Amino acid sequence: MLPWSAELAGRFEQTTYDSDLLRGNPLGDPHERPVLVYLPPGYDDSDQRYPAIYVTMGYTGHVGMWFNRTPFRQPYPELLDALFATGDVPPAIVVFVDSWTKYGGSQCLDSPGTGQYHSYLCEEIVAWVDATYRTVADRDHRAVTGKSSGGYTAMVTPLLRPDVFGALATHAGDAAFDLCYRPEFPARARTLRDKYDSSYEKFFESVATRTGRTTNEDLHLLEIYGYASAYSAEPDGTVLLPFDELGVINPDVWARWLSRDPVEMVREPQYADALRSLRAVWIDAGKQDEYYLDLGATAFQREARRVGVPDDRLHFELFEGTHGGIEYRYPLAVKWLAEQLAD
Amino acid sequence: MLPWSAELAGRFEQTTYDSDLLRGNPLGDPHERPVLVYLPPGYDDSDQRYPAIYVTMGYTGHVGMWFNRTPFRQPYPELLDALFATGDVPPAIVVFVDSWTKYGGSQCLDSPGTGQYHSYLCEEIVAWVDATYRTVADRDHRAVTGKSSGGYTAMVTPLLRPDVFGALATHAGDAAFDLCYRPEFPARARTLRDKYDSSYEKFFESVATRTGRTTNEDLHLLEIYGYASAYSAEPDGTVLLPFDELGVINPDVWARWLSRDPVEMVREPQYADALRSLRAVWIDAGKQDEYYLDLGATAFQREARRVGVPDDRLHFELFEGTHGGIEYRYPLAVKWLAEQLAD
Amino acid sequence: MLPWSAELAGRFEQTTYDSDLLRGNPLGDPHERPVLVYLPPGYDDSDQRYPAIYVTMGYTGHVGMWFNRTPFRQPYPELLDALFATGDVPPAIVVFVDSWTKYGGSQCLDSPGTGQYHSYLCEEIVAWVDATYRTVADRDHRAVTGKSSGGYTAMVTPLLRPDVFGALATHAGDAAFDLCYRPEFPARARTLRDKYDSSYEKFFESVATRTGRTTNEDLHLLEIYGYASAYSAEPDGTVLLPFDELGVINPDVWARWLSRDPVEMVREPQYADALRSLRAVWIDAGKQDEYYLDLGATAFQREARRVGVPDDRLHFELFEGTHGGIEYRYPLAVKWLAEQLAD
Amino acid sequence: MLPWSAELAGRFEQTTYDSDLLRGNPLGDPHERPVLVYLPPGYDDSDQRYPAIYVTMGYTGHVGMWFNRTPFRQPYPELLDALFATGDVPPAIVVFVDSWTKYGGSQCLDSPGTGQYHSYLCEEIVAWVDATYRTVADRDHRAVTGKSSGGYTAMVTPLLRPDVFGALATHAGDAAFDLCYRPEFPARARTLRDKYDSSYEKFFESVATRTGRTTNEDLHLLEIYGYASAYSAEPDGTVLLPFDELGVINPDVWARWLSRDPVEMVREPQYADALRSLRAVWIDAGKQDEYYLDLGATAFQREARRVGVPDDRLHFELFEGTHGGIEYRYPLAVKWLAEQLAD
C-alpha cells in the first residue's frame, strides 16, 4: 500500500548474473551483479515477444537503489509499471543494469581502469536477457536509456554498438565535457591542495578512515577520479588525471576524455552513421541543471540534427527543473521509445 | 553482497498491523501500517527474552524508507545488525514504527488533526510486540529512539508515558521550538504570500497538481502544516497556524506548540519526574545542524541535569556534522541503550 | 564628469557639529560629528524658506559614506540633486545626520549604552539647522527618512517627538523585531559558542586583533550587540543581551526590545496619536529583503491604517528587490515628502 | 576624524588629464580622466626625487572609488599614507590611474574594442607624471600594481613594456584564464539563453532600461563582454565572444584571449626576458578567492621561477581570504616595492 509500496500490474525479477568479463576487474569489484528485469502485464499469459529497454545508472547509483522511496514520490519501477498498466503503451521488457565500481560508477565503458562494463552490457547481459526472456532479439527492438551518467551511457552505447542498440533516451546525460566537467577542475584542485597535499593517494587514505561518513566533497573528488578511470586509464590501469595540481588542463589527457564525449564522437563518421541509423533518439534535460547538462543536451541534439537524424525520430526537450528529482521524465521517454520500437 | 545488500546475522520481520486506533483517522491515512521488527542473532535458537528498542521516524520518513541505499553507506538496519553481530553488545529486539501521514508525519502524537499515533505506539504496537516476540515486557526494558522528528518522539513519549518507556535516545530531535521552528515562519509566510495569496488552501490545491514533482519549497510548507496538525489542531480537526499572513506569531497557538516542546515540558513536575525516572537518556546532535537542533539538544540536556538525571544515565554529545547523513550515530546510541537496559 | 563625479544644480555643505549631548558618551565615540546639508537649486538666489528632510543612517553607515561610488550607479546625493534639478518637485533642504558608534550605529536612540543620539538629532541638529539655514522651522515642514536602521529611526523619531517631525519615509526599516531580528539569534549564539566560548568579551578581544579585516561574521555579531546597546542597556551602561548562550530568548530583555519596535509602539495610545498626526507616511521595502523587512513594513503599515492614518497621507509599496542596491527608491520618497510638506 | 576621514601625513593631488590617445575612443568614453597622485610626507620640504608606483583598477572600479569608505576599514589611500607616515619605508610617489569604460573596465590594454588604455598609461600618464612630479624617471624606479583586473594590468604591463616598468605587484590578478574565466561561460550562456534569446544586443537593450538598478547578473554579463572587448575585438571594433550560444568555446577567439593571459605570455621568449629583467615581482592571492585567482597566482609564480626570476626579487604568498576585502594587502606590497626600488 502506498506510500510504503505499490501493487504492480507487471512484475520484477531480480537475478544475480555472474559475469565472465568482470571477473578479475582491476578494482576488485564484484563480478556477480544484480540484474533487475521488468516483465509487463500480460507477459505470463501469452507467448508474445517484446522489445527490450535497458536502463543504466547515474553516477553513485547501483541497481540496489532503484526501489529507494522518497516522500511524495514513487520509485521509477512503480512509475514504469503504472505506465504499462494503463494499456495505452505498447508493452516492453525493461532491464535495469548495474555498473557500480569502488569509485561510484564506470560510465558503463570498457576501461583498463575499471573493467569491461561496456562489453558486459552489450555482450553478456543482452545475450542473457534474450536467452531468458521473450524479447524481439534484434537491435531494432532494443533501446538504452538512463539519466546523468546513465544518460551518457545511453548516448555512447548505440554509437559504439549500433548493431546491438537501435534507440536511446538520455535524461541530463553527461555531454559537452568542456561545459559539464571542466569548470569543476579548479575547485577540485583547490580541495586537493588544501586538504590532501594535491595528492589523490592521500585523499584515498583519508576517505578510507570515514567509512559510512563520506562527505559531498569526498563524492566530488571520487567522481572526477571515477571519470578519469573510465576515460583516461593507461593499459596497465594507471589513471591519468586531466588536470595538474593547479587545475591546469593536461591537453593529452583531456583529448582522451573528449574522444569519449558524445558530442565530439558524433563528429567522427562512423559514429555519425550510427546515430543516423537509430530508430529513436530522446534527449532532454532541465534548464536549471547544476552541471549545465541542458547545454550538453542541446549540443548533442544539434549534432544529431546536423548528421541527419530526422525529426520524427528525434525528441528534444528542455524542461523546467534541476538535475535532481526528475524521475517523472523517465516514463515519458519509455512511452515514446516503446511506441517507436513497436512495429 | 555489498553494496547492493548485506548478509545479516539476525533477521527482520515485516508485518502489516491493522490498527483500531488509526481507523477513521481524520486525514484518511491508512490504518494498516507496516511494522518492521529486528530479531538479533541467536533469537531463533534460544528462549531468551530481550529488551525492546522502538525506532520512530523523522519527518517525511516512513518505514518503507529504512532500506533505502545511499552510495558508500549502509542502511541503518544493516548497521544495526552489524552492531549486534559483533557479540559485544547485549542483544535487543528493535522495532521500527511508522507514523506517516498525508502531511509527511505526525510527530507520533495524538492529535485531532492527524490521528492517535501516540496511543497507537504506546498501546497497540507495544502490546502487539510483547505478545508476538520474546521481550522483557516492562518499561525498564523498553526504549524509544529516533532522529529529527523521531528524536522528538523519543523525548516526549517517555515523558508522557513513563509507565511504557524507561529509556530514550534522541539524535537531533526537535526541541526548543523557539530556536528550531520559529525562525522559519517569516520565510514560510513570504512564500505563502508570493505564491498562494497567503492561503494554505491554495497551496494544497497547487501541490495536488504536482504529483511526484513536489519541490523543497513544498516540503517546507507541508512540514509546518504537519507540525500544526500535531501541536495545535482543534477538537474538530481544524488546524490552527502559529503565525499570521505576515509571519507574526499567534501567542495562543504558539503556547500550544510550546506545551509540546520537550524543553518546556520538563518544566512541569510530572514530566520532570518522568524524565528523572528514566534508566538511560542519550542526547546528541551535529554542531552544524541546519535547524539548530544542537542548541535544542543542549537545552534539553540542561533541563535533564537540572531535574536531576544522574550523570551515569545521561549521555550528551555534540558532534561535527549537519542534520543529514548521521545514521552512523544510531548504532552508538543503540549500543549504549542495550547496555543500560541489560540487567 | 560621470562616472567619477557629477555636476550639481544645488550644493552640499559639510560642517562638523560639536555636540554637547554626545560629549562624554559611554563608548568614547567622537562628539564632533559631520553634518551634510543639501541646499536645493535657487537657495542662494532667494530668501525663500524650505521644508527640511532629515536623512539618517543604516547600520554600519556614517555620513562619510554617502558619496561612495558604485559601478553604474550614482550616489544618493547626486540622485537627490538630479531630482530637484528637474524643477518638478517643490524644493527642500536635506540634512544628512550621523549616528555612528563603535558598534556600527546607535539606531539614533537615546541609550545609556551608546549615547544621546535621539536628543542630539531632535534637539541639537534640528535647532542648528533651523538657525543656520532658511527652513520653515516647524514640525509640519520637517520629515525624517532613512533605510534599514535609518528607516527604523524614521519610524520611531516622529512617534517619540511628533512636536519635532511631522512626516516620515522608511525604506526597509527595522520593524516587527520578532521577524527581522529574532530568527538570527540561534545563529549568533552558535558562532559565539563555537569561536568565543559564548562570550562577547572574547569576541571583542578577538575582533580587536583584526583591524581593517573585519569579516561578515564579525559584523553580524557587532550588529546584535549594537542593537542591544540601543534597546536594552542598563542605566549604568551595561548591555543586556536578549538571548542566552543557547540563543534562548530572555523574556525581560526581549520585552525591552519590543518596547522599541515601531510596530509594537503604535499599540500604545500616545504613539498611535503621534502617528495619526503625521502629514505623510511613506513605507516601502523589497519583497526579497533578506531580513524580511517587507513583512515588517507591511506590519507597520497595517498598524498605521488601524490607528487611522488616512489613505492620502500614507504611501505603502512592496517592490521587487532585496535589501541592497535600492537607493533609487530614496528620491521617490523625497519627491512625495516634498509635495506633502509643501503648503 | 575617523571613521569619517583621516588626517594625512602626505597629500593627494587629483588632476583631470586630457588624453590625446583616448580621444575618439570607440565606446565614446571620456578622454578626460582623473589622475590621483600621492606625494609622501616630506615631498614639499625637499627636492628629493622618488620612485613612482602606479596603481591600476579592478574591474568595475574607477578612480572616483578609491576614497569609498567601508565600516571598520580605511580606504587604501589612507592605509598608504599611514604606511609612509611610519618613516620606516623609503618614500615613493603613488599614482592612481583610471581605465574605466562603459563596460566597467578595459584591462588597461590597447584594443580596437575599447581604446588605447595601455598606451595612455605607458606613454601619456607616465610622461606627465615625470614632467609634473619629482620622480626618478626611469624603469628601474617605476612599478605597477593592482588587484584583480588591476593585478592583471600589473602583470602584463611590464611584460609588454619592460622599458617603462621595472617592478610589479599583483593581488589576485586575472591569470590562467582557463581557470578564472572559462568555467563561467556555461552560466553566462545560460543566462543569455533564458533572458535574452542568446543575444548580447538584447541584453544591452534591456540593461539600458535599468539605469541605476543594475543587478549582479548584469555585471557578470557586462564583465565577460568587457573582457572580450579588451582581448578579442576586431580591428573595426567588433567584439568577438569566446563562446557560442551554448557556452561552447570558440577556439580561435579563445586563442586570442590566451595570448593575453599572463601565464601564457611568459612562455614567449620576449616576455620571459621582460619578466626576468624586473627588479621586484610580488604575487599574492587569497586561498578562498571566488575566481580561483590563487591558482592563477601560483601558475604565474611557477612561470616566473621557471624563467629564472631569482628568489630575492620574487615575493609569493597565498593568504587566508576571498577576493573581497583584502585592501590590507596593498600596503604590504607597496612597502616591499618601495624597498626594492630604493637604491
Short mmCIF file of N, CA, C and O in Angstrom, two decimals, chain B residues 20-70:
data_model
loop_
_atom_site.label_atom_id
_atom_site.label_comp_id
_atom_site.label_asym_id
_atom_site.label_seq_id
_atom_site.Cartn_x
_atom_site.Cartn_y
_atom_site.Cartn_z
N ASP B 20 -6.72 -0.42 15.30
CA ASP B 20 -8.06 0.09 15.63
C ASP B 20 -8.03 1.60 15.85
O ASP B 20 -8.93 2.32 15.46
N LEU B 21 -6.95 2.04 16.49
CA LEU B 21 -6.89 3.46 16.87
C LEU B 21 -6.74 4.38 15.67
O LEU B 21 -7.17 5.53 15.70
N LEU B 22 -6.10 3.89 14.63
CA LEU B 22 -5.90 4.73 13.45
C LEU B 22 -7.08 4.63 12.46
O LEU B 22 -7.17 5.43 11.53
N ARG B 23 -7.94 3.68 12.70
CA ARG B 23 -9.10 3.53 11.81
C ARG B 23 -9.95 4.80 11.88
O ARG B 23 -10.19 5.35 12.95
N GLY B 24 -10.29 5.31 10.72
CA GLY B 24 -11.10 6.52 10.69
C GLY B 24 -10.35 7.78 11.09
O GLY B 24 -10.94 8.77 11.51
N ASN B 25 -9.03 7.74 10.94
CA ASN B 25 -8.26 8.95 11.29
C ASN B 25 -8.66 10.11 10.39
O ASN B 25 -9.13 9.91 9.27
N PRO B 26 -8.49 11.33 10.88
CA PRO B 26 -9.07 12.49 10.19
C PRO B 26 -8.52 12.74 8.80
O PRO B 26 -9.20 13.37 7.98
N LEU B 27 -7.31 12.29 8.50
CA LEU B 27 -6.75 12.55 7.18
C LEU B 27 -7.04 11.42 6.20
O LEU B 27 -6.65 11.51 5.04
N GLY B 28 -7.71 10.38 6.69
CA GLY B 28 -7.96 9.25 5.79
C GLY B 28 -6.70 8.50 5.45
O GLY B 28 -6.62 7.83 4.42
N ASP B 29 -5.69 8.59 6.31
CA ASP B 29 -4.47 7.81 6.07
C ASP B 29 -4.73 6.35 6.42
O ASP B 29 -5.64 6.04 7.20
N PRO B 30 -3.92 5.44 5.89
CA PRO B 30 -4.15 4.02 6.12
C PRO B 30 -4.11 3.66 7.61
O PRO B 30 -3.28 4.19 8.35
N HIS B 31 -5.00 2.77 8.01
CA HIS B 31 -4.92 2.25 9.39
C HIS B 31 -4.13 0.94 9.41
O HIS B 31 -3.76 0.46 10.46
N GLU B 32 -3.83 0.42 8.25
CA GLU B 32 -2.92 -0.72 8.16
C GLU B 32 -1.52 -0.18 7.95
O GLU B 32 -1.29 0.56 6.98
N ARG B 33 -0.63 -0.56 8.83
CA ARG B 33 0.69 0.03 8.83
C ARG B 33 1.77 -1.05 8.88
O ARG B 33 1.64 -2.02 9.64
N PRO B 34 2.85 -0.82 8.17
CA PRO B 34 3.97 -1.75 8.29
C PRO B 34 4.67 -1.58 9.63
O PRO B 34 4.83 -0.47 10.13
N VAL B 35 5.05 -2.69 10.23
CA VAL B 35 5.93 -2.69 11.41
C VAL B 35 7.09 -3.60 11.06
O VAL B 35 6.89 -4.71 10.57
N LEU B 36 8.27 -3.09 11.32
CA LEU B 36 9.48 -3.83 10.98
C LEU B 36 10.16 -4.20 12.28
O LEU B 36 10.43 -3.34 13.11
N VAL B 37 10.41 -5.50 12.47
CA VAL B 37 10.99 -5.95 13.73
C VAL B 37 12.31 -6.66 13.46
O VAL B 37 12.39 -7.54 12.60
N TYR B 38 13.32 -6.22 14.19
CA TYR B 38 14.63 -6.86 14.08
C TYR B 38 14.81 -7.82 15.24
O TYR B 38 14.65 -7.46 16.40
N LEU B 39 15.18 -9.05 14.88
CA LEU B 39 15.45 -10.08 15.88
C LEU B 39 16.94 -10.37 15.84
O LEU B 39 17.49 -10.70 14.78
N PRO B 40 17.61 -10.24 16.96
CA PRO B 40 19.08 -10.30 16.95
C PRO B 40 19.58 -11.72 16.73
O PRO B 40 18.81 -12.69 16.87
N PRO B 41 20.85 -11.88 16.41
CA PRO B 41 21.45 -13.21 16.24
C PRO B 41 21.17 -14.04 17.49
O PRO B 41 21.28 -13.53 18.61
N GLY B 42 20.79 -15.26 17.31
CA GLY B 42 20.53 -16.14 18.45
C GLY B 42 19.06 -16.20 18.85
O GLY B 42 18.66 -17.09 19.60
N TYR B 43 18.27 -15.25 18.36
CA TYR B 43 16.86 -15.21 18.76
C TYR B 43 16.18 -16.55 18.51
O TYR B 43 15.42 -17.04 19.36
N ASP B 44 16.44 -17.10 17.34
CA ASP B 44 15.71 -18.32 16.95
C ASP B 44 16.24 -19.59 17.61
O ASP B 44 15.63 -20.65 17.49
N ASP B 45 17.36 -19.46 18.26
CA ASP B 45 17.99 -20.64 18.84
C ASP B 45 17.93 -20.66 20.36
O ASP B 45 18.71 -21.36 21.00
N SER B 46 17.07 -19.85 20.93
CA SER B 46 17.02 -19.76 22.39
C SER B 46 15.59 -19.44 22.79
O SER B 46 14.73 -19.23 21.95
N ASP B 47 15.35 -19.40 24.08
CA ASP B 47 14.07 -18.87 24.54
C ASP B 47 14.30 -17.65 25.44
O ASP B 47 13.47 -17.31 26.27
N GLN B 48 15.42 -17.03 25.20
CA GLN B 48 15.77 -15.81 25.93
C GLN B 48 14.73 -14.71 25.68
O GLN B 48 14.11 -14.67 24.62
N ARG B 49 14.57 -13.84 26.67
CA ARG B 49 13.76 -12.63 26.47
C ARG B 49 14.70 -11.42 26.33
O ARG B 49 15.79 -11.42 26.89
N TYR B 50 14.25 -10.44 25.58
CA TYR B 50 15.13 -9.33 25.21
C TYR B 50 14.49 -7.98 25.53
O TYR B 50 13.26 -7.85 25.44
N PRO B 51 15.31 -7.01 25.83
CA PRO B 51 14.78 -5.63 25.84
C PRO B 51 14.32 -5.26 24.44
O PRO B 51 14.75 -5.86 23.45
N ALA B 52 13.46 -4.26 24.37
CA ALA B 52 12.95 -3.81 23.07
C ALA B 52 13.24 -2.33 22.90
O ALA B 52 13.00 -1.52 23.79
N ILE B 53 13.79 -2.01 21.73
CA ILE B 53 14.10 -0.62 21.40
C ILE B 53 13.22 -0.23 20.22
O ILE B 53 13.27 -0.89 19.17
N TYR B 54 12.42 0.82 20.41
CA TYR B 54 11.49 1.26 19.37
C TYR B 54 12.11 2.43 18.62
O TYR B 54 12.55 3.41 19.22
N VAL B 55 12.09 2.34 17.30
CA VAL B 55 12.67 3.38 16.46
C VAL B 55 11.54 4.11 15.74
O VAL B 55 10.72 3.47 15.07
N THR B 56 11.51 5.42 15.88
CA THR B 56 10.45 6.20 15.21
C THR B 56 11.05 7.04 14.09
O THR B 56 12.27 7.14 13.95
N MET B 57 10.17 7.66 13.30
CA MET B 57 10.58 8.23 12.03
C MET B 57 10.83 9.74 12.10
O MET B 57 10.13 10.45 12.80
N GLY B 58 11.75 10.19 11.29
CA GLY B 58 11.90 11.61 11.03
C GLY B 58 10.79 12.11 10.12
O GLY B 58 10.08 11.32 9.48
N TYR B 59 10.64 13.43 10.06
CA TYR B 59 9.60 13.99 9.22
C TYR B 59 9.85 13.64 7.75
O TYR B 59 10.98 13.70 7.29
N THR B 60 8.79 13.32 7.05
CA THR B 60 8.76 12.82 5.66
C THR B 60 9.30 11.40 5.54
O THR B 60 9.40 10.88 4.42
N GLY B 61 9.61 10.77 6.66
CA GLY B 61 10.05 9.39 6.59
C GLY B 61 8.93 8.41 6.88
O GLY B 61 7.96 8.74 7.57
N HIS B 62 9.03 7.24 6.33
CA HIS B 62 8.12 6.15 6.70
C HIS B 62 8.91 4.84 6.70
O HIS B 62 10.07 4.81 6.24
N VAL B 63 8.29 3.79 7.20
CA VAL B 63 9.02 2.55 7.40
C VAL B 63 9.55 1.97 6.09
O VAL B 63 10.59 1.30 6.06
N GLY B 64 8.88 2.30 5.00
CA GLY B 64 9.33 1.81 3.70
C GLY B 64 10.66 2.38 3.25
O GLY B 64 11.22 1.96 2.24
N MET B 65 11.19 3.37 3.97
CA MET B 65 12.45 4.00 3.56
C MET B 65 13.68 3.48 4.29
O MET B 65 14.79 3.84 3.93
N TRP B 66 13.49 2.66 5.32
CA TRP B 66 14.65 2.27 6.12
C TRP B 66 15.69 1.51 5.32
O TRP B 66 16.88 1.55 5.64
N PHE B 67 15.24 0.81 4.27
CA PHE B 67 16.21 0.04 3.49
C PHE B 67 16.73 0.80 2.27
O PHE B 67 17.45 0.24 1.44
N ASN B 68 16.35 2.08 2.16
CA ASN B 68 16.94 2.90 1.09
C ASN B 68 18.47 2.82 1.16
O ASN B 68 19.05 2.90 2.24
N ARG B 69 19.07 2.69 -0.02
CA ARG B 69 20.54 2.60 -0.06
C ARG B 69 21.13 3.90 -0.61
O ARG B 69 20.60 4.47 -1.56
N THR B 70 22.21 4.35 -0.01
CA THR B 70 22.91 5.53 -0.49
C THR B 70 24.37 5.15 -0.72
O THR B 70 24.88 4.22 -0.10
#
